[in-house]
Amino acid sequence: VDTSLIPQGQAHLDDLTKPRGSLGRLEEVALRLYLISGGSKPSVDPARIFTIAGDHGVAAEGVSLFPQEVSRQMVLNFANGGAGINVLARTAGIGLSVVDAGTVGGTYPEHPALIQRKVRPGTDNLAVGPAMSVEDCTRALELGIDLANMAADEGCRAVGTGDMGIANTTPSTALFCAYLGLDPEKITGPGTGLAADGLRRKIEVIRRGLAANQTAVTSGDPLRILAALGGLEIAALSGLIIGAAGRRMAVAVDGFISTAAYVSAWKLCPAVADYCFLSHASAEPGYASIMQALKADPLLHLGLRLGEGTGAAMALFVMRSAAAIFNEMATFSGAGVCKA
Amino acid sequence: VDTSLIPQGQAHLDDLTKPRGSLGRLEEVALRLYLISGGSKPSVDPARIFTIAGDHGVAAEGVSLFPQEVSRQMVLNFANGGAGINVLARTAGIGLSVVDAGTVGGTYPEHPALIQRKVRPGTDNLAVGPAMSVEDCTRALELGIDLANMAADEGCRAVGTGDMGIANTTPSTALFCAYLGLDPEKITGPGTGLAADGLRRKIEVIRRGLAANQTAVTSGDPLRILAALGGLEIAALSGLIIGAAGRRMAVAVDGFISTAAYVSAWKLCPAVADYCFLSHASAEPGYASIMQALKADPLLHLGLRLGEGTGAAMALFVMRSAAAIFNEMATFSGAGVCKA
């Protein structure tokens, strides 16, 4: 973004009928959206959330409370409008597309809300080797870029990221460790609800995965790391973020898994940072350390840990409110209000 | 509220297609709204925010950066739709009524969005004696109760509180000190933007006010305290909260000033606590100590310090989302999704 626009955006915010800075983070968001819009009216509407699903070979290690078939069942639940993200996207007036990037099993029945672009049916077990080849990872990234272009062509001004994939906090945690140099012990959490022994096992699985993929990790090559430790939905979300930034759309990054996709995208293409808004502080206990490492502070603190894009839906409402403040409030002179 | 409904509300939330508790505070809010609705469909819609204005004799002590006429100018700005609360209420699809409970000066031109119920044109200077008589305070409380009844008769399921009144962080701080036994030194903040010397003076003014009204403060009588240290908009907001709870509406309590009105209402009538949702963590530095004293944690942390109901508007969206989750999500059995 063109940071030379900051003074003029800030001057506009300071001329609105409110004490300077009194709308806090709404003003910060408004200014960033103004930069993203290149100095014209900031907006996030229309917005579309992509909830992208993929399965994980590492589920075989017993790192999740839910069986793997739940990924597929949830894709159908998304298509039928019954999941948390359906409700929250609807409530916020945001479009939703469900994408199969790589769940286990064959194709789904045709459904207007479901985009079937399976790269492959699930990844391999990252605990024993690379989750996928660099080629498959690239195809998943390209899928995400396609989705961004689809949204941009539709006229979207913002996208939200959402994930579904049983066991996907495990690859996400591994990616945070590899990209940010964090310790699995410190940032591994219970996901959908592991007890202490399950958590212990999950930490060991991630350690094994980092060791089994040491060549990729130490290469520092973000694409090789994403292929070795990521997932198909995570890579597709990274592509979505890169593609959205390329088309100058704002991105509401959902929680733990989407943040792993964001970090991957940022390592691949640092310019995406200007376009991304971290939605909410995931209740996963490692999230705070990750935010520290990123020097970031998400918009919402609602204790969410569902994924699917639920935090992105809520954050897009905050971003919409921020844009409206910038565009619709009266100025001191216009409203005849004395300045301090 | 009837807490015997908790198990059945919780059982419903746990049967929705998501890991148990994974929607964090949305689930907490949904359950509270379910109790407020008496076990029928939780809802906050339609919702109406009342932004209530009043002036303060203590403004003469130079405790605000803005001149007193700004209260009146902002009432007109509200009526004309140009203030922060207008934009945020509109964005969230929430009705807004502006109420003159006691600004300085005469009546305003007629306006459909403006309710003119001036109890008196501003309070007296609380630094030297009671801000108002118990009779005037009672009239302001009754005004607020009338507003709640108006909203309930219109079919509202929730109200939001909003304030306007130059210098009103001073009476609010004095009320927190008197009701919660807090030290002015610890909780007085810069309001609209006082520098260090102004803040010093404001602390002294509050100390003087607490001393000048010592009989009321030590009486422990919440009504006498509210009359001695409060404001007309603060008392009207307290009445609004009491009236809303009486009509079983949920209340989104805005920031610093509205929280002072909430504490006043709660001291007058402890049952209001079941109906109130603290919207957002005010950026006023004392707010954290006040939350500690109340053992409460507001829904949003966006650094807002504008008042007017801006935080309530944002929180009502969160509350609406929570109600939608309760009402609209599929259940595990209904959607054919395996439970953990």
XYZ file of C-alpha atoms in Angstrom:
680
model
C 0.000 0.000 0.000
C 1.004 3.613 -0.505
C 1.900 4.860 2.972
C 2.212 8.428 1.733
C -1.606 8.495 2.026
C -1.448 8.114 5.819
C -1.361 11.851 6.716
C -4.402 12.637 4.603
C -6.368 9.635 5.930
C -5.442 10.536 9.492
C -6.390 14.183 8.960
C -9.827 13.077 7.793
C -10.286 10.831 10.865
C -9.201 13.684 13.134
C -11.753 16.030 11.568
C -14.700 13.752 12.397
C -16.980 14.815 15.276
C -15.334 12.868 18.099
C -12.374 13.394 20.379
C -9.205 12.538 18.497
C -8.490 8.814 18.518
C -11.563 8.048 20.624
C -12.736 5.256 18.341
C -9.549 3.349 19.075
C -9.006 0.337 16.880
C -11.893 1.280 14.584
C -9.801 4.265 13.519
C -6.724 2.103 13.021
C -8.750 -0.300 10.849
C -10.371 2.567 8.934
C -6.983 4.044 8.112
C -5.646 0.692 6.920
C -8.725 0.136 4.742
C -8.232 3.633 3.329
C -4.677 2.705 2.333
C -5.892 -0.587 0.841
C -8.441 1.323 -1.229
C -5.603 3.524 -2.495
C -7.077 6.679 -1.006
C -10.664 6.237 -2.169
C -13.635 5.219 0.005
C -12.626 2.367 2.304
C -14.998 -0.591 2.206
C -15.164 -4.315 2.898
C -18.451 -4.878 1.067
C -19.335 -7.043 -0.606
C -17.298 -9.560 1.346
C -17.005 -13.301 0.891
C -15.698 -15.934 3.263
C -14.084 -19.047 1.840
C -14.258 -22.010 4.174
C -11.749 -24.451 2.749
C -11.588 -28.091 3.799
C -8.811 -30.649 3.681
C -7.809 -33.813 5.476
C -4.585 -34.676 7.222
C -2.601 -37.894 7.248
C -1.387 -36.997 10.696
C -4.921 -37.691 12.014
C -3.731 -41.326 12.131
C -1.566 -40.371 15.117
C -4.669 -39.756 17.254
C -4.101 -36.005 17.602
C -7.791 -35.066 17.411
C -10.836 -35.909 19.456
C -12.988 -36.212 16.330
C -12.777 -38.973 13.693
C -11.553 -37.977 10.231
C -14.932 -38.493 8.531
C -16.155 -35.407 10.368
C -14.304 -33.194 7.840
C -16.542 -34.566 5.111
C -19.668 -34.443 7.254
C -18.945 -30.824 8.075
C -18.499 -29.920 4.395
C -22.044 -31.186 3.880
C -23.194 -29.296 6.988
C -21.640 -26.093 5.522
C -23.348 -26.694 2.193
C -26.656 -27.199 3.994
C -26.272 -24.007 6.006
C -26.230 -25.518 9.496
C -22.721 -24.832 10.790
C -21.463 -22.002 12.953
C -19.933 -20.170 9.997
C -23.202 -20.307 8.056
C -25.043 -18.654 10.921
C -22.412 -16.004 11.573
C -21.820 -15.138 7.910
C -25.577 -14.814 7.406
C -25.939 -12.634 10.496
C -23.142 -10.366 9.295
C -24.456 -10.213 5.715
C -21.369 -11.853 4.214
C -21.271 -14.365 1.349
C -19.930 -17.840 2.033
C -18.338 -20.370 -0.286
C -17.313 -23.822 0.847
C -14.331 -25.333 -0.913
C -13.080 -28.902 -0.941
C -9.342 -28.591 -1.420
C -8.568 -32.099 -0.267
C -10.875 -34.021 2.008
C -10.624 -37.801 2.067
C -13.099 -39.611 -0.197
C -14.565 -38.834 -3.604
C -16.603 -35.978 -4.970
C -19.634 -34.557 -3.211
C -23.115 -34.190 -4.669
C -23.316 -30.951 -6.660
C -24.268 -27.946 -4.518
C -24.299 -24.244 -5.465
C -22.456 -23.251 -2.277
C -19.734 -25.907 -2.720
C -16.672 -25.505 -4.907
C -15.065 -28.900 -5.592
C -11.386 -28.509 -6.354
C -9.827 -31.463 -4.581
C -6.052 -31.401 -5.111
C -5.773 -34.850 -3.561
C -7.744 -36.766 -0.919
C -5.858 -35.733 2.202
C -2.175 -35.250 2.940
C 0.372 -37.807 4.079
C 1.353 -38.145 7.713
C 3.730 -35.277 8.485
C 5.028 -37.134 11.527
C 6.949 -39.480 9.247
C 7.698 -37.346 6.177
C 6.438 -34.483 4.035
C 2.674 -33.936 4.169
C 2.658 -33.335 0.426
C 4.888 -32.689 -2.544
C 5.876 -29.173 -3.530
C 3.803 -29.706 -6.688
C 0.619 -30.514 -4.776
C 1.282 -27.627 -2.428
C 1.654 -25.312 -5.411
C -1.632 -26.564 -6.846
C -3.363 -25.814 -3.542
C -1.831 -22.316 -3.516
C -3.058 -21.770 -7.062
C -6.527 -22.907 -6.056
C -6.544 -20.224 -3.378
C -5.381 -17.572 -5.846
C -8.205 -18.648 -8.182
C -10.706 -18.182 -5.363
C -9.381 -14.680 -4.694
C -9.717 -13.802 -8.359
C -13.241 -15.182 -8.380
C -14.143 -12.932 -5.414
C -12.455 -9.899 -6.957
C -14.218 -10.454 -10.285
C -17.510 -10.636 -8.389
C -16.705 -7.162 -7.001
C -15.704 -8.182 -3.484
C -13.716 -5.667 -1.464
C -12.734 -8.151 1.234
C -12.455 -11.856 1.820
C -12.486 -13.873 4.999
C -10.563 -17.094 5.551
C -12.061 -20.214 7.089
C -10.843 -23.770 7.550
C -12.178 -27.248 8.161
C -9.972 -30.269 8.606
C -9.871 -32.771 11.425
C -6.431 -32.645 13.090
C -5.446 -29.365 11.441
C -4.187 -27.641 14.586
C -1.295 -30.132 14.366
C 0.091 -29.004 10.964
C -0.659 -25.394 11.924
C 1.368 -25.706 15.101
C 4.206 -27.370 13.187
C 4.191 -24.463 10.709
C 4.342 -21.874 13.509
C 7.312 -23.744 14.986
C 9.122 -23.943 11.663
C 8.436 -20.394 10.471
C 8.706 -18.521 13.766
C 11.206 -20.692 15.644
C 8.744 -21.524 18.399
C 8.838 -24.589 20.629
C 6.061 -27.224 20.224
C 5.974 -27.603 24.007
C 5.083 -23.931 24.334
C 2.444 -23.501 21.640
C 0.685 -26.845 21.236
C -2.895 -26.728 22.517
C -5.873 -29.053 22.936
C -7.537 -28.245 19.586
C -11.114 -29.481 19.733
C -10.584 -30.655 23.301
C -7.704 -33.088 23.946
C -7.040 -34.056 27.558
C -3.546 -33.922 29.085
C -2.317 -37.270 27.722
C -3.606 -36.463 24.240
C -1.873 -33.106 24.374
C 1.365 -34.831 25.396
C 1.057 -37.144 22.382
C 0.297 -34.229 20.056
C 3.456 -32.405 21.162
C 5.511 -35.540 20.464
C 3.903 -35.929 17.026
C 4.835 -32.347 16.165
C 8.402 -32.876 17.388
C 8.652 -36.006 15.255
C 7.230 -34.113 12.282
C 9.769 -31.327 12.632
C 12.575 -33.924 12.838
C 11.258 -36.018 9.918
C 11.087 -32.845 7.795
C 14.292 -31.289 9.058
C 15.759 -30.691 5.600
C 12.732 -28.656 4.569
C 12.627 -26.791 7.891
C 16.293 -25.849 7.849
C 16.160 -24.868 4.165
C 14.171 -21.784 5.229
C 12.301 -22.072 1.902
C 8.717 -21.122 2.805
C 7.190 -23.219 0.025
C 9.089 -26.354 1.023
C 8.116 -25.815 4.665
C 4.444 -25.368 3.736
C 4.519 -28.562 1.651
C 6.301 -30.563 4.342
C 4.222 -29.509 7.351
C 1.069 -27.867 6.024
C -2.233 -29.052 4.689
C -4.213 -28.661 1.504
C -6.733 -26.239 3.047
C -3.881 -24.344 4.729
C -1.984 -23.954 1.458
C -5.182 -22.962 -0.342
C -5.859 -20.344 2.354
C -2.310 -19.034 1.881
C -3.031 -18.740 -1.829
C -6.323 -16.981 -1.068
C -4.459 -14.434 1.059
C -1.788 -13.852 -1.579
C -4.373 -13.605 -4.343
C -6.582 -11.240 -2.340
C -3.655 -8.918 -1.585
C -2.755 -9.001 -5.282
C -6.254 -7.808 -6.117
C -6.151 -5.177 -3.326
C -8.821 -6.764 -1.200
C -8.726 -6.663 2.580
C -8.433 -10.050 4.261
C -10.003 -11.027 7.572
C -7.759 -13.814 8.835
C -9.672 -16.217 11.095
C -8.077 -18.019 14.059
C -5.329 -20.540 14.697
C -5.292 -22.442 11.396
C -5.892 -19.374 9.249
C -3.119 -17.574 11.069
C -0.779 -20.434 10.109
C -1.911 -19.887 6.518
C -1.293 -16.157 6.971
C 2.231 -16.722 8.272
C 2.907 -19.042 5.315
C 1.585 -16.408 2.887
C 3.610 -13.693 4.594
C 6.796 -15.769 4.382
C 6.111 -16.394 0.695
C 5.147 -12.796 -0.013
C 5.729 -10.249 2.784
C 3.550 -7.578 1.119
C 0.388 -9.463 2.167
C 0.777 -8.029 5.674
C -0.638 -4.683 4.534
C -3.918 -6.328 3.531
C -4.480 -8.707 6.421
C -6.437 -8.166 9.629
C -6.071 -10.777 12.335
C -9.654 -11.363 13.403
C -9.661 -12.745 16.878
C -7.519 -14.143 19.633
C -7.949 -17.886 19.349
C -8.546 -19.640 22.646
C -5.735 -22.051 21.703
C -3.224 -21.369 24.467
C -0.289 -21.001 22.053
C -1.947 -18.163 20.185
C -0.634 -15.474 22.531
C 3.004 -16.508 21.948
C 2.384 -16.502 18.219
C 0.956 -12.973 18.394
C 4.013 -11.937 20.387
C 6.267 -13.389 17.708
C 4.286 -11.526 15.042
C 4.032 -8.344 17.156
C 0.318 -8.400 16.359
C -2.892 -7.963 18.310
C -6.096 -9.383 16.853
C -9.309 -7.352 16.782
C -11.572 -9.548 18.897
C -11.088 -11.439 22.127
C -14.135 -13.668 22.354
C -12.542 -16.966 23.297
C -13.434 -18.585 19.962
C -11.684 -21.786 18.920
C -13.987 -23.171 16.236
C -12.318 -22.059 13.023
C -14.477 -22.289 9.857
C -14.131 -18.504 9.463
C -16.334 -17.725 12.472
C -13.931 -15.116 13.845
C -13.436 -13.650 10.378
C -17.202 -13.132 10.038
C -17.308 -11.197 13.302
C -14.186 -9.209 12.393
C -15.588 -8.272 8.983
C -18.460 -6.592 10.834
C -15.915 -4.587 12.857
C -14.082 -3.691 9.631
C -17.382 -2.658 7.990
C -18.129 -0.445 10.991
C -14.688 1.137 10.720
C -15.179 1.887 7.028
C -18.601 3.401 7.749
C -17.054 5.678 10.390
C -14.553 6.942 7.837
C -17.169 7.451 5.122
C -20.277 8.593 6.961
C -19.427 10.648 10.053
C -19.878 14.420 9.997
C -16.886 16.728 10.316
C -16.520 19.371 13.028
C -16.980 22.239 10.610
C -19.800 20.536 8.688
C -21.813 19.806 11.836
C -21.055 23.118 13.603
C -19.402 21.408 16.563
C -16.568 23.185 18.449
C -13.198 21.461 18.415
C -11.320 20.997 21.682
C -33.939 -14.806 35.618
C -34.797 -18.425 36.233
C -31.448 -20.172 36.601
C -33.110 -23.588 36.623
C -33.191 -23.197 32.816
C -29.370 -23.307 32.605
C -28.974 -27.085 32.146
C -31.435 -27.219 29.276
C -29.915 -24.174 27.560
C -26.431 -25.602 27.982
C -27.526 -29.006 26.678
C -28.842 -27.331 23.534
C -25.565 -25.425 23.013
C -23.579 -28.648 23.505
C -25.676 -30.428 20.884
C -24.840 -27.909 18.140
C -22.345 -28.984 15.449
C -19.153 -27.618 16.986
C -16.692 -28.796 19.603
C -18.124 -28.128 23.046
C -17.571 -24.553 24.179
C -15.676 -23.657 21.005
C -17.684 -20.497 20.427
C -16.417 -19.106 23.706
C -18.138 -15.955 24.835
C -20.788 -16.250 22.130
C -22.035 -19.328 23.957
C -21.965 -17.532 27.301
C -23.977 -14.652 25.808
C -26.392 -17.044 24.095
C -27.077 -18.828 27.360
C -27.694 -15.565 29.209
C -30.063 -14.375 26.459
C -31.877 -17.716 26.697
C -32.396 -17.131 30.415
C -33.563 -13.567 29.758
C -36.085 -14.878 27.245
C -37.366 -17.258 29.921
C -36.442 -20.344 27.961
C -37.849 -19.316 24.596
C -35.847 -18.178 21.544
C -33.114 -15.774 22.616
C -33.060 -12.535 20.639
C -31.911 -8.930 20.839
C -33.939 -7.741 17.861
C -35.393 -5.311 17.409
C -32.956 -3.311 19.515
C -32.891 0.372 20.280
C -30.085 2.533 21.626
C -30.930 5.559 23.737
C -28.257 8.215 23.651
C -29.119 10.450 26.566
C -27.596 13.907 27.044
C -27.118 16.065 30.098
C -24.831 18.854 31.252
C -22.704 19.080 34.348
C -22.088 22.002 36.690
C -18.672 20.543 37.399
C -17.624 21.531 33.860
C -16.933 24.944 35.433
C -13.908 23.374 37.132
C -12.173 22.910 33.778
C -12.252 19.119 33.869
C -12.893 18.683 30.124
C -11.042 19.654 26.998
C -14.284 20.593 25.245
C -16.521 23.611 26.047
C -19.957 22.879 27.515
C -21.880 24.017 24.419
C -20.581 20.909 22.659
C -23.192 18.794 24.505
C -25.927 20.758 22.751
C -24.109 20.796 19.417
C -23.702 17.040 19.602
C -27.418 16.517 20.354
C -28.095 18.288 17.053
C -25.378 16.217 15.373
C -27.084 13.046 16.683
C -30.464 14.244 15.434
C -28.936 14.957 12.022
C -27.326 11.528 11.818
C -23.671 12.604 11.660
C -22.160 11.322 14.910
C -20.278 8.120 15.577
C -23.285 6.466 17.193
C -25.486 7.250 14.190
C -23.045 5.518 11.871
C -22.502 2.491 14.102
C -26.181 1.995 14.983
C -27.071 2.231 11.289
C -24.333 -0.243 10.345
C -25.566 -2.686 12.958
C -29.237 -2.247 12.061
C -30.206 -0.854 15.446
C -32.698 1.932 16.153
C -31.440 5.102 17.803
C -33.250 7.654 19.921
C -31.587 10.791 21.205
C -32.854 12.093 24.515
C -32.302 15.453 26.168
C -32.449 14.705 29.876
C -30.784 17.930 30.925
C -28.522 19.859 28.613
C -27.954 23.558 29.311
C -30.189 25.911 27.322
C -33.782 25.747 26.155
C -35.684 23.347 23.953
C -34.424 22.131 20.594
C -36.242 22.382 17.281
C -38.650 19.449 16.923
C -37.016 16.368 15.390
C -38.431 12.838 15.039
C -35.238 11.242 16.408
C -35.072 13.582 19.437
C -36.996 13.033 22.658
C -37.066 16.243 24.703
C -37.532 15.464 28.385
C -35.247 17.985 30.069
C -35.447 17.489 33.842
C -33.417 20.665 34.366
C -30.769 22.516 32.349
C -27.639 20.877 33.754
C -26.638 19.841 37.263
C -24.954 21.893 39.947
C -21.219 21.686 40.564
C -20.611 18.445 42.473
C -17.248 19.743 43.657
C -19.016 22.074 46.080
C -22.260 20.235 46.908
C -24.861 17.835 45.545
C -25.146 17.754 41.752
C -28.918 17.618 42.065
C -31.735 17.048 44.518
C -33.058 13.575 45.194
C -36.317 14.744 43.559
C -34.608 15.733 40.296
C -32.609 12.522 40.336
C -35.819 10.537 40.774
C -37.380 12.374 37.834
C -34.373 11.463 35.677
C -34.648 7.824 36.774
C -38.347 7.868 35.887
C -37.534 9.325 32.485
C -35.219 6.354 31.859
C -37.901 3.897 32.967
C -40.338 5.590 30.570
C -37.843 5.120 27.724
C -37.506 1.418 28.562
C -41.268 1.028 28.527
C -41.448 2.856 25.212
C -38.905 0.395 23.739
C -40.658 -2.628 25.210
C -44.041 -1.449 23.903
C -42.451 -1.077 20.465
C -41.459 -4.770 20.704
C -37.743 -4.311 21.454
C -35.909 -7.284 22.911
C -32.817 -5.280 23.868
C -31.742 -1.734 24.517
C -28.348 -0.106 24.366
C -27.206 2.749 26.581
C -25.424 5.821 25.301
C -24.378 9.116 26.864
C -23.459 12.632 25.885
C -22.418 15.266 28.369
C -19.305 17.389 28.446
C -17.365 16.620 31.655
C -19.313 13.454 32.429
C -16.318 11.243 33.120
C -15.942 13.341 36.302
C -19.322 12.455 37.896
C -18.916 8.880 36.622
C -15.548 8.551 38.330
C -16.967 10.047 41.526
C -19.784 7.473 41.435
C -17.342 4.582 40.988
C -15.374 5.860 43.979
C -18.465 6.224 46.141
C -20.154 2.945 45.184
C -17.130 0.691 44.894
C -14.761 2.273 47.419
C -12.156 3.085 44.767
C -9.545 5.832 44.979
C -9.856 8.818 42.575
C -6.088 8.775 42.150
C -6.335 5.243 40.818
C -9.275 5.460 38.427
C -9.409 9.031 37.118
C -8.497 9.241 33.450
C -8.032 11.855 30.732
C -11.612 11.674 29.359
C -11.633 13.348 25.947
C -7.909 14.013 26.215
C -6.696 15.951 29.278
C -2.935 16.384 29.654
C -1.132 15.619 32.929
C -1.922 18.935 34.694
C -5.594 18.709 33.692
C -5.730 15.157 35.001
C -4.200 16.317 38.290
C -6.912 18.990 38.580
C -9.653 16.499 37.740
C -8.505 14.154 40.513
C -8.605 17.070 42.981
C -12.090 18.066 41.818
C -13.323 14.513 42.405
C -11.715 14.428 45.855
C -13.394 17.727 46.705
C -16.698 16.400 45.397
C -16.490 13.281 47.543
C -15.684 15.459 50.582
C -18.414 18.027 49.857
C -20.937 15.182 49.547
C -19.605 13.081 52.393
C -22.962 12.714 54.142
C -24.516 11.225 51.032
C -21.495 9.011 50.350
C -21.324 7.602 53.871
C -25.103 7.102 54.011
C -24.638 4.213 51.583
C -28.042 5.132 50.118
C -27.608 4.541 46.378
C -30.223 7.126 45.415
C -28.648 9.854 47.547
C -25.212 9.023 46.116
C -26.518 9.163 42.548
C -28.162 12.542 43.231
C -25.066 13.956 44.935
C -22.444 12.840 42.428
C -24.264 11.791 39.257
C -25.728 13.543 36.279
C -29.103 13.793 34.632
C -28.126 11.545 31.702
C -26.438 9.107 34.097
C -29.547 8.858 36.280
C -31.754 8.514 33.203
C -29.491 5.707 31.935
C -29.806 4.019 35.337
C -33.564 4.258 34.993
C -33.358 2.866 31.471
C -31.410 -0.137 32.770
C -33.850 -0.738 35.629
C -36.840 -0.334 33.343
C -35.381 -2.612 30.682
C -34.668 -5.357 33.211
C -38.219 -4.946 34.520
C -39.524 -5.582 31.015
C -37.113 -8.520 30.514
C -35.050 -6.850 27.819
C -31.315 -7.424 27.495
C -29.195 -4.312 28.001
C -25.938 -3.532 26.202
C -24.135 -1.236 28.601
C -21.770 1.117 26.756
C -18.463 2.339 28.210
C -17.236 4.379 31.167
C -20.255 6.633 31.768
C -22.834 3.941 31.051
C -21.006 1.595 33.390
C -21.360 4.232 36.128
C -25.088 4.252 35.340
C -25.070 0.458 35.464
C -23.376 0.398 38.870
C -25.932 2.942 40.115
C -28.787 0.812 38.776
C -27.279 -2.325 40.272
C -26.917 -0.671 43.690
C -30.549 0.473 43.477
C -31.787 -2.877 42.185
C -29.310 -5.794 42.150
C -31.505 -7.941 39.876
C -30.523 -5.786 36.865
C -27.197 -7.664 36.700
C -28.906 -10.638 35.039
C -29.979 -8.479 32.098
C -26.867 -6.399 31.505
C -23.949 -7.066 29.154
C -20.910 -4.863 29.537
C -20.113 -3.942 25.959
C -16.511 -2.984 25.735
C -13.396 -2.215 27.724
C -13.224 1.550 27.758
C -9.794 2.976 27.023
C -10.157 5.099 30.183
C -7.292 3.746 32.260
C -9.443 3.302 35.384
C -11.815 0.948 33.620
C -9.728 -2.151 34.345
C -9.831 -1.527 38.116
C -13.573 -1.013 37.906
C -13.994 -4.322 36.085
C -11.885 -5.977 38.759
C -14.125 -4.518 41.448
C -17.195 -5.786 39.555
C -15.538 -9.147 38.710
C -16.652 -8.504 35.139
C -15.075 -8.739 31.708
C -16.614 -6.764 28.868
C -17.262 -8.338 25.460
C -15.100 -6.130 23.259
C -11.605 -4.706 23.607
C -11.379 -2.147 20.830
C -9.876 0.793 22.694
C -13.041 2.888 22.352
C -13.499 5.942 24.563
C -16.185 7.914 22.753
C -19.343 6.985 24.613
C -22.636 7.859 22.856
C -23.482 4.132 22.796
C -20.825 3.299 20.193
C -19.577 0.260 22.113
C -23.156 -0.842 22.813
C -23.905 -0.826 19.078
C -20.938 -3.095 18.383
C -21.806 -5.362 21.320
C -25.421 -5.699 20.202
C -24.080 -7.202 16.972
C -22.118 -9.738 19.028
C -25.240 -10.475 21.083
C -27.304 -10.872 17.885
C -24.692 -13.316 16.562
C -24.840 -15.282 19.812
C -28.638 -15.521 19.643
C -28.436 -16.665 16.008
C -25.981 -19.417 16.973
C -28.436 -20.677 19.571
C -31.420 -20.531 17.222
C -30.045 -21.465 13.818
C -27.196 -23.957 14.084
C -27.764 -27.609 13.206
C -27.468 -30.309 15.859
C -25.100 -33.287 15.605
C -27.914 -35.746 15.083
C -29.848 -33.468 12.706
C -26.824 -32.881 10.463
C -25.456 -36.426 10.635
C -22.146 -35.319 12.131
C -20.255 -37.658 14.505
C -19.764 -36.395 18.034
C -16.310 -36.550 19.611
